[in-house]
GROMACS .gro file of C-alpha atoms in nm:
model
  148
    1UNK     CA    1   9.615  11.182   9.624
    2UNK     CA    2   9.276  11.279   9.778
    3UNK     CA    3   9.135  10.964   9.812
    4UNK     CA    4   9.460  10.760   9.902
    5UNK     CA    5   9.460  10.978  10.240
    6UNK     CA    6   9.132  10.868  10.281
    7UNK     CA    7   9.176  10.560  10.226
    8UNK     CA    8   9.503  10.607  10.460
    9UNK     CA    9   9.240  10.800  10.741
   10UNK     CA   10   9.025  10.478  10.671
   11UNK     CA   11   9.286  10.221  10.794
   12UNK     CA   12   9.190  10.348  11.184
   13UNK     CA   13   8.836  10.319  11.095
   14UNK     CA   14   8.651  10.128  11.400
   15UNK     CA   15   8.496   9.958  11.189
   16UNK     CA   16   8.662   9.673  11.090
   17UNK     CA   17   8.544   9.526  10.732
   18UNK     CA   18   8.596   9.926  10.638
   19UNK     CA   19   8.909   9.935  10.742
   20UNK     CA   20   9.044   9.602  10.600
   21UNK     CA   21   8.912   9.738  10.258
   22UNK     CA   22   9.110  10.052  10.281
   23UNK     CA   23   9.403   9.827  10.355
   24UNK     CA   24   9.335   9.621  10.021
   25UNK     CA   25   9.283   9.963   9.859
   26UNK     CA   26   9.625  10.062   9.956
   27UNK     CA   27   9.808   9.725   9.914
   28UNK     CA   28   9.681   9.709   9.553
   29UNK     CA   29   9.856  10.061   9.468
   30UNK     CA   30  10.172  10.051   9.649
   31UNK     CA   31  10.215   9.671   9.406
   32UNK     CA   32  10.107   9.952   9.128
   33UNK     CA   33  10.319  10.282   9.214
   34UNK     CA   34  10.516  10.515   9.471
   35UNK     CA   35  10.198  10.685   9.545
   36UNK     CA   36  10.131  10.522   9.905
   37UNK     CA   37  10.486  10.578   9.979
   38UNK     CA   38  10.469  10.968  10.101
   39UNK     CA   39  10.247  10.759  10.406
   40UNK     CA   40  10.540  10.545  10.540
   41UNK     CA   41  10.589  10.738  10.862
   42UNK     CA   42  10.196  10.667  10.896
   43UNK     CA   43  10.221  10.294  10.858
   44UNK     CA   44  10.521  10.303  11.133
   45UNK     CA   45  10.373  10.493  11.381
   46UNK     CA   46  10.079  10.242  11.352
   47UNK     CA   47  10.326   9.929  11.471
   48UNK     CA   48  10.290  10.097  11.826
   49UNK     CA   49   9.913  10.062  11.833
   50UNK     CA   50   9.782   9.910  12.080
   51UNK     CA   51   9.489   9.752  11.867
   52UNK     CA   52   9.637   9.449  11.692
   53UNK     CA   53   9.448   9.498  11.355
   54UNK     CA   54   9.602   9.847  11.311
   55UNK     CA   55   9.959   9.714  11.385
   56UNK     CA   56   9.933   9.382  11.127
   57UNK     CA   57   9.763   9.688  10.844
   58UNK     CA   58  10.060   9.884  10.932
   59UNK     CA   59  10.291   9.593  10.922
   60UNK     CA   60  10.153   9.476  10.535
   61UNK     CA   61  10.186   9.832  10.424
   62UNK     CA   62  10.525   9.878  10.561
   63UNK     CA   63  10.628   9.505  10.318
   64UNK     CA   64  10.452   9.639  10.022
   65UNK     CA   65  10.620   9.995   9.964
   66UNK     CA   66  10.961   9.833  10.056
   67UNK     CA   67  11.004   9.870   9.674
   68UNK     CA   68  10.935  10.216   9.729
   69UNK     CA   69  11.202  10.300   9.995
   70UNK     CA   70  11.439  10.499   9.848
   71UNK     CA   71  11.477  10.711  10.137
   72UNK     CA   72  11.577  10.369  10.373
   73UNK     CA   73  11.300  10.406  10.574
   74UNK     CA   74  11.237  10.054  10.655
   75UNK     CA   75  11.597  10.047  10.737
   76UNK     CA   76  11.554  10.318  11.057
   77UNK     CA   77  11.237  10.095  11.198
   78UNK     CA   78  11.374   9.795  11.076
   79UNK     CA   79  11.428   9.693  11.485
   80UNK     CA   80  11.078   9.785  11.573
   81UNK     CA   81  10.965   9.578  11.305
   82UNK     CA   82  11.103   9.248  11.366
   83UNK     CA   83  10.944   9.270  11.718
   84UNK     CA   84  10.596   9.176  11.586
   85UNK     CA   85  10.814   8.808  11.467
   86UNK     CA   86  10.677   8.737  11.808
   87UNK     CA   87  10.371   9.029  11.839
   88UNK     CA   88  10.178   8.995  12.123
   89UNK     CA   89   9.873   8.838  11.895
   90UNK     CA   90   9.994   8.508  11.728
   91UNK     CA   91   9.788   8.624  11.383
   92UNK     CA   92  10.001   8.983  11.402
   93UNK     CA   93  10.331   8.752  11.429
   94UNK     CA   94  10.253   8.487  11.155
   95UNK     CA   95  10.143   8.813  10.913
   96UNK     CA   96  10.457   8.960  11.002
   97UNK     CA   97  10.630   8.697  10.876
   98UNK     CA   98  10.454   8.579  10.586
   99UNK     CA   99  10.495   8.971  10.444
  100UNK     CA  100  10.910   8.994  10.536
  101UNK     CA  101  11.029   8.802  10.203
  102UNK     CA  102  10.876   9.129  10.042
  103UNK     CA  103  11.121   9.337  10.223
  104UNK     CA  104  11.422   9.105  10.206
  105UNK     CA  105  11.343   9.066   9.797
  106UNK     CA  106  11.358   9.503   9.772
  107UNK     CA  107  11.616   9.551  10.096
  108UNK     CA  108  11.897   9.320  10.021
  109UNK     CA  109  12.129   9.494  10.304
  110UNK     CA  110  11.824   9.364  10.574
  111UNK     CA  111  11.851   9.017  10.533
  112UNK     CA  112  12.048   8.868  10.737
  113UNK     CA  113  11.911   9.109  11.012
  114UNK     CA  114  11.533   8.917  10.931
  115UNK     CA  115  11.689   8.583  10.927
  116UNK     CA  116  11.892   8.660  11.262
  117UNK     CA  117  11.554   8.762  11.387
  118UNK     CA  118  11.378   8.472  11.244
  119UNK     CA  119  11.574   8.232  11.438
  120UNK     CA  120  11.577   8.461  11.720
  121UNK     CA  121  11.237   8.419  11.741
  122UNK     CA  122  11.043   8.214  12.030
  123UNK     CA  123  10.724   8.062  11.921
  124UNK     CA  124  10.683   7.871  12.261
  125UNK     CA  125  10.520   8.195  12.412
  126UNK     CA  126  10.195   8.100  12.215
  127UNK     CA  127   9.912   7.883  12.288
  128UNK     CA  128  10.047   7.499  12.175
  129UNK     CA  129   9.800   7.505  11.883
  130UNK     CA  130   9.922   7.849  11.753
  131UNK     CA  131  10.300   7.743  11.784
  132UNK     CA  132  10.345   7.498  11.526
  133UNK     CA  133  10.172   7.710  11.261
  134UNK     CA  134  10.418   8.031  11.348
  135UNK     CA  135  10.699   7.753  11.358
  136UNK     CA  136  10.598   7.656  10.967
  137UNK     CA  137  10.529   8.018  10.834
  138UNK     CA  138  10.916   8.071  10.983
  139UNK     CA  139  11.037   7.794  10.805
  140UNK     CA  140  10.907   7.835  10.489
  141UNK     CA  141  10.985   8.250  10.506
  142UNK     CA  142  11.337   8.135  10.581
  143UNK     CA  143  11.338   7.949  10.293
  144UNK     CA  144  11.181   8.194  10.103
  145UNK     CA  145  11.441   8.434  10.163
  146UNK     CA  146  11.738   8.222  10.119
  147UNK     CA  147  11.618   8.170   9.752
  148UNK     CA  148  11.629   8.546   9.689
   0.00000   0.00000   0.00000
């Protein structure tokens, strides 16, 4: 448990190859057990950060212990969430979406509130070149959803 809060500590690490490694660290056990799990309110408190790297670590973490959730955690932040369909940083958005079939596959009672989000969603506030790539990864996670 030791080194999982480190690893946890490590995800606001300035530097960032550390800190991506602590999120690979993480992401690896939560597809492996609970143990990540007890760090949910962790991962949500980091969709509020102001640094865009934290929020898209947060928002990974938050897909892969969706199989964890017995306590319906995702459900409570499930609004906040959704926001980063259209975070302020185009990469934040398009990992946002490309991690959201994980939660609809393990949280059943959320999809339709991802899909209402997904076409909710307004790519045209991105740069032209960024738009049509968030456009695809919403296609093909609507897809992806629909065939759960």
């Amino acid at each position: 448990m030791e080194e999982i809060y480190n690893w946890v500590q490590g995800l606001m690490d300035s530097d960032n190859k550390k800190a991506y490694q602590c999120l690979k660290l993480l992401e690896n056990e939560s597809y492996q057990s609970d143990a990540v799990y007890p760090f949910f309110n962790v991962f949500a408190d980091m969709l509020d950060n102001e640094n865009s790297y934290i929020r898209t670590r947060g928002i990974i973490l938050i897909s892969v212990n969706a199989q964890w959730d017995s306590d319906h955690k995702i459900d409570e932040i499930i609004d906040k969430y959704l926001k980063h369909i259209t975070d302020d940083k185009p990469i934040t958005a398009r990992q946002c979406i490309k991690v959201l079939p994980i939660i609809a596959k393990y949280k059943p009672d959320l999809r339709q509130d991802i899909l209402n989000a997904l076409h909710r969603a307004h790519p045209t506030r991105y740069k032209e070149s960024m738009q049509s790539l968030v456009v695809k990864d919403i296609q093909k996670c609507v897809n992806n959803i629909q065939k759960l």
